[in-house]
Amino acid sequence: MTQPADVLAALAVFSSGAPDKAAISSANTWLQDFQHSTEAWSTANTLLLSPQSEPSVRFFAAQTFRSKVTYDLSQIPPSDLPALRSTLLAALQSSASGPRNIITQLCLALSGLALQFPRWENPLQDLFEMFGASGDSVQVFLEWLALFPQELSENARIPVTSEEYKDRSAKLLTANASKVLELLTMYLQSPGSTLAIQTQVFNCLRAWVNSGEIAATAIGETPLLEFAFAALSSEQLFDAAVDVICDLIHETQELDENMSVIHAIVPRVIALRPMLATHKDDSEQIRGYTRIFAETGETYRVLLLQSPQDFLSIIEAIAECTAYHDLDIVPITFPFWWRLAQSIGKRSAVPPVLIDAYSALVEIIIRHLHFPADPDSMTNQEADDFRSFRHVMGDTLKDCCHVLGTDKCLTRAYEMITTALSASGGVSWQAIEAPLFSMRSMGAEMDPTDEKITPKIMDTLPNLPAHPRVRYAALLVVSRYTEWTSQHPSYIPFQLQYISAGFDDPDAEVPAAAGLAMKYLCKDCRQHLVTFLPQLHSFLNSVGDKLNQEDRLQIYEAVGYVISCMPLEEAAQSLKTFCLDILAKIHIIVNKPTLATSDELQRIGNYLEHLEAMLYIVRGFGDQLPAACQNTSQDAWVLFDNLIAKYGEHYSVGDHAARVIRYSIELFGTSSLPIMQQVLSRMATSFQATGLSGYMWIVGKVIGRFGDEEDPALREAFRQSYETVSEKVVAILHTKPPSDIPDVIEDYIRLLLQMVEFAPDLLFSSPTFLTSVITALSGLTLVQADICYLTLDFLRIVVTHDCLYPARQRAVPPKFPLYAQAIREVFAKQGFQILGFLLTGFVTDFDEDAAPIVITIFRSLSAVWPTEVASWLPTVVEQFPSAIPMNVRQQFLEDFNKAIARQDLDDVKNAAVVLHRASRRIKARRMANMK
């Protein structure tokens, strides 16, 4: 039997000087198991009421009561529930002086008990009489009163049915709503009402309003509304008042039902506008007023559109908040501008008041987009945050475009640039970069056929200062407007020149922007750039080596886009030209008499990435391979074979080579069949030599692409490569745990999936099949959910294979008996282990989405091996983690055995479903306790 001293010893681990992680984990597990036990009720009470208990111990005891009431109230006989209520009330009374976290846990426990204890007729009255009538304990009552509706409406873990909840909440909450309003009003009007009590009153009011139990109209009929607005003048009550006012406004969204209280709220909100000037130097006060104005505008936007003049003060106040210098406050207003723009978009005409508001908003946002005069004064984190926030502000500019029209917004940004350029005495780069950034953001709303403002913007680009920030922003404008350029191809020569010049800029970000612009120009204007392809080819040959790798990749992607729109033969010849240039560079390094240096190996990796970038875009030429590509695969393979044989142990070489081969298979299709045996052999032996999973990945890709081919030599190559890589994976697992090689495990399971789909005859007949199944189980031990899904999918395909269910077949295929024999032999040897992995993961670590697959596998195992599963299951269940209670295990075994006795597979499934639900509740409990 657990003694209080045992709990104290476990808790002491967390307060000791420097406990190790293993001790903490062990103590945490023990304490969670303790909270599941029936002994926890009495032990927690002893610890909570003991005068010698430290606050941390008392908090754990109070938390235990809350957890037990939520999950384990069924452990208490109904006749003992009044005694439990008395115990909790006594504990709350003895803890009335604090700490508050203990009071909170006990209040939550009492709330959960009230919901599950129908004989407790009126908890509100009982708690009020015990705590609410005395000045010393009023705060305890108000704490419970605030938590009560939250716990009942939000704690979905309390095990009551929908009907039970509906009945109890009506009696506990709805029936008491008017009483709560009376009590809260009484406390605020009481002469002894302190600031702390008034704050709690507002918190209670919020909780009952948010739960939907107190209507806004009911509050409007009490002094509470006036109290809330009056409390804004109190520094101590300000935050609580803002919260309750915002929540109250939010709850009046059903406008027709709440017009009486809305008429009371709106004038009071309008009267707050002078406070923005009064408190302009107090960011926290401005934040609160901004929340009130924004909530008002957002909630009443329909009324605003009906009578914009009546809401003009609120619109202007929100604009004033948007213009505030503190960029942490500004975004509070953005949902208002967005929702209002969405509502305006449904109307045929925009009121002039709103035209003016959004016109001003464009200028406000562009002012906020300005970098500080000294950008170096910002820390790295501040700079990153500001850059991220600029994109958020860009979304608000799009809202302005929806209301005003994109041309008007772009025109205003353009005017800011021209004004800055014409200013005497020079201009800061920030004054030009900010409107350029806004143009980039608004480009998403741009009309590709525009003939008014966009040509002016493009014509202005050559006149911009050469500052790198300006050049960077201008290049991104070019990249954003490429759809427009596609409709206006006369601008392509200038833009190509402008982009090319960007690659020469010493600032690293400018060439990066140039690369992006080049990619999107070629993507969206590809049909116009075919004639410029020789120019791109010359550019790469002359300047390519001077660029960094990321910029070169952007250009090769751009080339891929242009090639992808060319006529078939021309595209093939162009692709061949660019590829041969790259392959020639690789050939020089591979065939030099001395070993390549690390720099040369890095260059090979870069060249392979260039090939990969183009091939990824081009993909393929369809069923008919152009003449220019007929022999290319054989010629290129000679180089790749030599490259991998010589330098394949280097990750950057092997990984990128595998990716190029993967896209080459897609490009060449069946014309590459003559070399596939060589490819499989090289990939398998390279994986055997290096352990780099990319080689095994290609084996799977080849089988997936050509698995339907009947060539005996090719299928023998499938078998040999599969067995070779399987041997290597097993060898790796002898030296490394699966968690160290998730990429290897994933690619191996993907290979098995290709084998079972395209070459089941080779998989099931191989002596490696047993080893493959054992190896695949390691995927169930990894934290990566995707790998777990792949493993479960492989097991599901095997155990549900049609060969195991001959009765389903009209004519049994000749190989099916051999398949079935192989599968049965594997499961006769490894079935217990497989079942253990499945069910242990099922009740512990598997992702929620894995449950249906596990249940399918378990049902199929029970169908094919019912006797064996029945004999294995008790031991498997016995090995479940201690967190799974004994009654849950026993219930699962009983349900399963009854289902097997009846030969009812649906009930086998139901037994697993019940087990899963129980394990989910246990997981949820542990997560809640950890929080």
Tab-separated table of C-alpha atoms in Angstrom, residues 352-686:
chain	number	residue	atom	x	y	z
A	352	PRO	CA	-16.915	57.893	-49.306
A	353	VAL	CA	-16.064	57.706	-45.598
A	354	LEU	CA	-14.559	54.265	-46.133
A	355	ILE	CA	-12.787	55.284	-49.340
A	356	ASP	CA	-11.047	57.961	-47.295
A	357	ALA	CA	-10.282	55.521	-44.473
A	358	TYR	CA	-8.657	52.917	-46.715
A	359	SER	CA	-6.792	55.614	-48.685
A	360	ALA	CA	-5.298	56.824	-45.423
A	361	LEU	CA	-4.588	53.227	-44.434
A	362	VAL	CA	-2.403	52.719	-47.527
A	363	GLU	CA	-0.165	55.591	-46.447
A	364	ILE	CA	-0.133	54.468	-42.819
A	365	ILE	CA	1.000	50.961	-43.750
A	366	ILE	CA	3.691	52.154	-46.146
A	367	ARG	CA	5.039	54.437	-43.401
A	368	HIS	CA	5.231	51.429	-41.083
A	369	LEU	CA	7.129	49.531	-43.797
A	370	HIS	CA	10.085	51.912	-43.552
A	371	PHE	CA	13.238	50.427	-42.128
A	372	PRO	CA	14.697	52.533	-39.285
A	373	ALA	CA	17.211	55.200	-40.228
A	374	ASP	CA	19.942	52.961	-38.821
A	375	PRO	CA	18.975	49.330	-39.508
A	376	ASP	CA	22.139	48.168	-37.748
A	377	SER	CA	20.636	49.415	-34.484
A	378	MET	CA	18.232	46.440	-34.533
A	379	THR	CA	19.271	43.124	-33.056
A	380	ASN	CA	19.115	40.088	-35.335
A	381	GLN	CA	15.878	38.991	-33.676
A	382	GLU	CA	14.346	42.454	-34.036
A	383	ALA	CA	15.328	42.539	-37.714
A	384	ASP	CA	13.816	39.094	-38.342
A	385	ASP	CA	10.612	40.054	-36.519
A	386	PHE	CA	10.322	43.288	-38.499
A	387	ARG	CA	10.817	41.503	-41.822
A	388	SER	CA	8.139	38.980	-40.889
A	389	PHE	CA	5.752	41.705	-39.793
A	390	ARG	CA	6.215	43.548	-43.087
A	391	HIS	CA	4.609	40.586	-44.846
A	392	VAL	CA	1.692	40.727	-42.397
A	393	MET	CA	1.275	44.416	-43.212
A	394	GLY	CA	1.421	43.484	-46.885
A	395	ASP	CA	-1.759	41.461	-46.380
A	396	THR	CA	-3.505	44.590	-45.096
A	397	LEU	CA	-2.410	46.429	-48.249
A	398	LYS	CA	-4.190	43.695	-50.215
A	399	ASP	CA	-7.329	44.512	-48.203
A	400	CYS	CA	-6.930	48.120	-49.351
A	401	CYS	CA	-6.704	46.886	-52.949
A	402	HIS	CA	-10.010	45.042	-52.527
A	403	VAL	CA	-11.721	48.259	-51.442
A	404	LEU	CA	-9.975	50.935	-53.507
A	405	GLY	CA	-8.832	48.935	-56.508
A	406	THR	CA	-5.245	47.817	-57.030
A	407	ASP	CA	-4.480	50.565	-59.551
A	408	LYS	CA	-5.293	53.293	-57.026
A	409	CYS	CA	-3.135	51.704	-54.317
A	410	LEU	CA	-0.236	51.130	-56.718
A	411	THR	CA	-0.557	54.685	-57.953
A	412	ARG	CA	-0.172	56.020	-54.428
A	413	ALA	CA	2.946	53.913	-53.864
A	414	TYR	CA	4.306	55.030	-57.259
A	415	GLU	CA	3.680	58.697	-56.343
A	416	MET	CA	5.649	58.242	-53.126
A	417	ILE	CA	8.619	56.966	-55.149
A	418	THR	CA	8.479	59.733	-57.728
A	419	THR	CA	8.150	62.347	-54.990
A	420	ALA	CA	11.172	60.918	-53.216
A	421	LEU	CA	13.193	60.813	-56.433
A	422	SER	CA	12.403	64.451	-57.226
A	423	ALA	CA	13.192	65.712	-53.727
A	424	SER	CA	16.090	68.147	-53.555
A	425	GLY	CA	18.968	67.442	-51.232
A	426	GLY	CA	18.853	63.687	-51.677
A	427	VAL	CA	16.520	61.048	-50.292
A	428	SER	CA	16.907	58.125	-47.924
A	429	TRP	CA	16.828	54.671	-49.435
A	430	GLN	CA	14.081	53.786	-46.948
A	431	ALA	CA	11.725	56.295	-48.612
A	432	ILE	CA	11.989	54.344	-51.879
A	433	GLU	CA	12.350	50.790	-50.568
A	434	ALA	CA	9.144	50.893	-48.495
A	435	PRO	CA	6.781	51.738	-51.384
A	436	LEU	CA	8.649	49.208	-53.554
A	437	PHE	CA	7.960	46.560	-50.925
A	438	SER	CA	4.308	47.592	-50.899
A	439	MET	CA	4.179	47.148	-54.683
A	440	ARG	CA	5.521	43.655	-54.271
A	441	SER	CA	2.833	42.851	-51.690
A	442	MET	CA	0.052	44.331	-53.809
A	443	GLY	CA	1.301	42.458	-56.870
A	444	ALA	CA	-0.900	39.538	-55.817
A	445	GLU	CA	-3.926	41.720	-56.655
A	446	MET	CA	-2.449	43.181	-59.860
A	447	ASP	CA	-4.302	42.948	-63.174
A	448	PRO	CA	-1.970	41.274	-65.742
A	449	THR	CA	-3.603	43.310	-68.492
A	450	ASP	CA	-3.122	46.692	-66.769
A	451	GLU	CA	-1.990	49.460	-69.116
A	452	LYS	CA	-2.083	52.405	-66.701
A	453	ILE	CA	0.118	52.176	-63.627
A	454	THR	CA	2.220	49.027	-64.036
A	455	PRO	CA	4.031	50.348	-67.171
A	456	LYS	CA	4.925	53.485	-65.206
A	457	ILE	CA	6.316	51.349	-62.393
A	458	MET	CA	8.461	49.328	-64.787
A	459	ASP	CA	9.676	52.476	-66.551
A	460	THR	CA	10.773	53.883	-63.192
A	461	LEU	CA	13.039	50.969	-62.274
A	462	PRO	CA	16.090	52.184	-64.280
A	463	ASN	CA	15.954	55.522	-62.432
A	464	LEU	CA	16.120	54.063	-58.941
A	465	PRO	CA	19.198	54.537	-56.754
A	466	ALA	CA	21.781	51.763	-56.856
A	467	HIS	CA	21.486	51.114	-53.120
A	468	PRO	CA	21.456	47.326	-52.543
A	469	ARG	CA	18.216	47.456	-50.475
A	470	VAL	CA	16.496	49.341	-53.268
A	471	ARG	CA	17.900	47.026	-55.951
A	472	TYR	CA	16.814	44.008	-53.908
A	473	ALA	CA	13.245	45.340	-53.523
A	474	ALA	CA	13.034	46.315	-57.217
A	475	LEU	CA	14.137	42.857	-58.355
A	476	LEU	CA	11.463	41.275	-56.184
A	477	VAL	CA	8.904	43.591	-57.788
A	478	VAL	CA	10.047	42.271	-61.179
A	479	SER	CA	9.689	38.681	-59.922
A	480	ARG	CA	6.187	39.401	-58.577
A	481	TYR	CA	4.923	41.017	-61.796
A	482	THR	CA	6.064	38.348	-64.269
A	483	GLU	CA	2.461	37.436	-65.108
A	484	TRP	CA	2.016	41.045	-66.217
A	485	THR	CA	5.284	40.861	-68.176
A	486	SER	CA	3.980	37.773	-69.974
A	487	GLN	CA	1.170	39.978	-71.306
A	488	HIS	CA	3.673	42.743	-72.150
A	489	PRO	CA	6.682	40.920	-73.628
A	490	SER	CA	8.270	44.131	-74.891
A	491	TYR	CA	9.583	44.624	-71.339
A	492	ILE	CA	11.447	41.292	-71.339
A	493	PRO	CA	14.770	42.537	-72.839
A	494	PHE	CA	15.066	45.314	-70.262
A	495	GLN	CA	14.071	43.022	-67.391
A	496	LEU	CA	16.602	40.391	-68.460
A	497	GLN	CA	19.279	43.065	-68.521
A	498	TYR	CA	18.188	44.435	-65.151
A	499	ILE	CA	18.119	40.961	-63.615
A	500	SER	CA	21.506	40.030	-65.087
A	501	ALA	CA	23.047	43.178	-63.634
A	502	GLY	CA	21.734	42.145	-60.231
A	503	PHE	CA	24.021	39.105	-60.240
A	504	ASP	CA	27.034	41.449	-60.217
A	505	ASP	CA	26.015	43.216	-57.004
A	506	PRO	CA	28.437	42.527	-54.115
A	507	ASP	CA	25.553	42.421	-51.595
A	508	ALA	CA	24.659	38.734	-51.256
A	509	GLU	CA	20.895	39.337	-51.056
A	510	VAL	CA	20.719	41.166	-54.399
A	511	PRO	CA	21.946	38.222	-56.538
A	512	ALA	CA	19.537	36.012	-54.604
A	513	ALA	CA	16.666	38.315	-55.599
A	514	ALA	CA	17.968	38.326	-59.173
A	515	GLY	CA	17.912	34.533	-59.226
A	516	LEU	CA	14.329	34.524	-57.986
A	517	ALA	CA	13.321	37.088	-60.585
A	518	MET	CA	15.016	35.087	-63.334
A	519	LYS	CA	13.205	31.904	-62.272
A	520	TYR	CA	9.752	33.477	-62.239
A	521	LEU	CA	10.365	35.445	-65.428
A	522	CYS	CA	11.256	32.225	-67.217
A	523	LYS	CA	8.391	30.341	-65.571
A	524	ASP	CA	5.649	32.813	-66.459
A	525	CYS	CA	7.119	34.119	-69.742
A	526	ARG	CA	8.609	30.871	-70.984
A	527	GLN	CA	6.919	31.033	-74.376
A	528	HIS	CA	8.491	34.462	-74.974
A	529	LEU	CA	11.954	33.447	-73.789
A	530	VAL	CA	12.702	30.605	-76.177
A	531	THR	CA	14.680	32.959	-78.413
A	532	PHE	CA	16.615	34.173	-75.364
A	533	LEU	CA	17.785	30.658	-74.401
A	534	PRO	CA	21.177	31.033	-76.187
A	535	GLN	CA	21.647	34.253	-74.205
A	536	LEU	CA	20.993	32.350	-70.961
A	537	HIS	CA	23.414	29.649	-72.095
A	538	SER	CA	26.143	32.223	-72.748
A	539	PHE	CA	25.391	33.935	-69.453
A	540	LEU	CA	25.831	30.688	-67.514
A	541	ASN	CA	29.083	29.851	-69.311
A	542	SER	CA	30.577	33.291	-68.744
A	543	VAL	CA	29.230	34.270	-65.333
A	544	GLY	CA	27.886	31.065	-63.787
A	545	ASP	CA	31.013	30.113	-61.876
A	546	LYS	CA	31.078	33.549	-60.207
A	547	LEU	CA	27.634	33.098	-58.690
A	548	ASN	CA	26.867	31.268	-55.480
A	549	GLN	CA	25.156	27.904	-55.686
A	550	GLU	CA	21.676	29.087	-54.740
A	551	ASP	CA	21.706	31.729	-57.468
A	552	ARG	CA	22.921	29.237	-60.080
A	553	LEU	CA	20.150	26.836	-59.112
A	554	GLN	CA	17.561	29.554	-59.658
A	555	ILE	CA	18.919	30.112	-63.178
A	556	TYR	CA	18.931	26.406	-64.035
A	557	GLU	CA	15.338	26.171	-62.817
A	558	ALA	CA	14.594	29.127	-65.098
A	559	VAL	CA	16.208	27.286	-68.007
A	560	GLY	CA	14.088	24.246	-67.212
A	561	TYR	CA	10.904	26.313	-67.446
A	562	VAL	CA	11.857	27.689	-70.862
A	563	ILE	CA	12.794	24.243	-72.191
A	564	SER	CA	9.529	22.765	-70.900
A	565	CYS	CA	7.465	24.891	-73.301
A	566	MET	CA	9.551	24.291	-76.431
A	567	PRO	CA	8.594	21.931	-79.279
A	568	LEU	CA	9.637	18.369	-78.506
A	569	GLU	CA	12.768	18.028	-80.668
A	570	GLU	CA	13.991	21.543	-79.859
A	571	ALA	CA	13.409	20.975	-76.143
A	572	ALA	CA	15.338	17.717	-76.227
A	573	GLN	CA	18.261	19.311	-78.069
A	574	SER	CA	18.342	22.304	-75.710
A	575	LEU	CA	18.184	20.102	-72.627
A	576	LYS	CA	20.991	17.989	-74.066
A	577	THR	CA	23.105	21.094	-74.687
A	578	PHE	CA	22.813	22.358	-71.118
A	579	CYS	CA	23.252	18.874	-69.636
A	580	LEU	CA	26.344	18.098	-71.704
A	581	ASP	CA	27.968	21.295	-70.462
A	582	ILE	CA	27.447	20.144	-66.888
A	583	LEU	CA	28.445	16.541	-67.550
A	584	ALA	CA	31.652	17.728	-69.224
A	585	LYS	CA	32.646	19.543	-66.033
A	586	ILE	CA	31.974	16.411	-63.984
A	587	HIS	CA	33.881	14.279	-66.512
A	588	ILE	CA	37.008	16.429	-66.176
A	589	ILE	CA	37.143	15.934	-62.400
A	590	VAL	CA	36.221	12.239	-62.429
A	591	ASN	CA	38.817	11.310	-65.051
A	592	LYS	CA	41.748	13.331	-63.702
A	593	PRO	CA	44.694	11.075	-62.758
A	594	THR	CA	44.715	12.175	-59.118
A	595	LEU	CA	41.935	11.963	-56.565
A	596	ALA	CA	39.551	14.885	-56.439
A	597	THR	CA	40.036	17.454	-53.693
A	598	SER	CA	37.265	18.315	-51.250
A	599	ASP	CA	36.634	21.514	-53.219
A	600	GLU	CA	36.286	19.520	-56.441
A	601	LEU	CA	33.907	17.077	-54.770
A	602	GLN	CA	31.806	20.023	-53.628
A	603	ARG	CA	31.747	21.292	-57.191
A	604	ILE	CA	30.586	17.867	-58.427
A	605	GLY	CA	27.731	18.023	-55.910
A	606	ASN	CA	26.845	21.498	-57.200
A	607	TYR	CA	26.886	20.343	-60.835
A	608	LEU	CA	24.629	17.430	-59.987
A	609	GLU	CA	22.218	19.859	-58.305
A	610	HIS	CA	22.122	21.862	-61.535
A	611	LEU	CA	21.092	18.770	-63.447
A	612	GLU	CA	18.545	17.941	-60.814
A	613	ALA	CA	17.037	21.453	-60.971
A	614	MET	CA	16.471	21.259	-64.730
A	615	LEU	CA	15.278	17.660	-64.827
A	616	TYR	CA	12.805	18.290	-62.005
A	617	ILE	CA	11.127	21.016	-64.090
A	618	VAL	CA	11.311	19.305	-67.483
A	619	ARG	CA	10.299	15.875	-66.113
A	620	GLY	CA	9.797	13.989	-69.370
A	621	PHE	CA	8.873	14.063	-73.039
A	622	GLY	CA	6.000	11.583	-72.996
A	623	ASP	CA	5.936	8.119	-74.508
A	624	GLN	CA	7.989	9.017	-77.578
A	625	LEU	CA	11.565	9.952	-76.702
A	626	PRO	CA	13.006	12.562	-79.101
A	627	ALA	CA	15.885	11.528	-81.321
A	628	ALA	CA	18.324	13.835	-79.517
A	629	CYS	CA	17.868	11.777	-76.343
A	630	GLN	CA	17.846	8.259	-77.780
A	631	ASN	CA	21.331	7.197	-76.639
A	632	THR	CA	21.845	9.781	-73.921
A	633	SER	CA	20.953	7.526	-71.016
A	634	GLN	CA	23.606	4.936	-71.953
A	635	ASP	CA	26.248	7.628	-72.516
A	636	ALA	CA	25.441	9.433	-69.281
A	637	TRP	CA	25.378	6.179	-67.292
A	638	VAL	CA	28.991	5.445	-68.194
A	639	LEU	CA	29.984	8.698	-66.484
A	640	PHE	CA	27.680	8.187	-63.501
A	641	ASP	CA	28.830	4.607	-63.021
A	642	ASN	CA	32.426	5.778	-62.944
A	643	LEU	CA	31.559	8.704	-60.658
A	644	ILE	CA	29.758	6.546	-58.092
A	645	ALA	CA	32.405	3.818	-58.206
A	646	LYS	CA	35.124	6.369	-57.540
A	647	TYR	CA	33.491	8.907	-55.206
A	648	GLY	CA	30.151	7.402	-54.218
A	649	GLU	CA	31.080	7.180	-50.538
A	650	HIS	CA	30.872	10.988	-50.254
A	651	TYR	CA	27.378	11.950	-49.167
A	652	SER	CA	26.998	15.067	-51.340
A	653	VAL	CA	28.049	13.106	-54.423
A	654	GLY	CA	25.978	9.997	-53.711
A	655	ASP	CA	22.835	11.809	-52.624
A	656	HIS	CA	22.720	14.203	-55.569
A	657	ALA	CA	23.705	11.479	-58.049
A	658	ALA	CA	20.787	9.369	-56.790
A	659	ARG	CA	18.379	12.268	-57.266
A	660	VAL	CA	19.580	12.874	-60.827
A	661	ILE	CA	19.196	9.163	-61.604
A	662	ARG	CA	15.686	9.225	-60.182
A	663	TYR	CA	14.618	12.095	-62.507
A	664	SER	CA	16.523	10.524	-65.402
A	665	ILE	CA	14.466	7.336	-65.056
A	666	GLU	CA	11.352	9.468	-65.360
A	667	LEU	CA	12.813	11.347	-68.346
A	668	PHE	CA	14.052	8.374	-70.361
A	669	GLY	CA	11.369	5.855	-69.411
A	670	THR	CA	11.600	2.464	-71.094
A	671	SER	CA	14.462	3.617	-73.345
A	672	SER	CA	16.684	3.249	-70.270
A	673	LEU	CA	15.763	-0.412	-69.771
A	674	PRO	CA	19.018	-1.675	-71.378
A	675	ILE	CA	21.059	-0.175	-68.508
A	676	MET	CA	18.707	-0.920	-65.627
A	677	GLN	CA	20.449	-4.138	-64.610
A	678	GLN	CA	23.713	-2.197	-64.377
A	679	VAL	CA	22.002	0.588	-62.448
A	680	LEU	CA	20.506	-1.880	-59.946
A	681	SER	CA	23.831	-3.638	-59.493
A	682	ARG	CA	25.712	-0.385	-58.917
A	683	MET	CA	23.081	0.969	-56.531
A	684	ALA	CA	22.995	-2.225	-54.465
A	685	THR	CA	26.754	-2.603	-54.235
A	686	SER	CA	27.198	1.092	-53.475
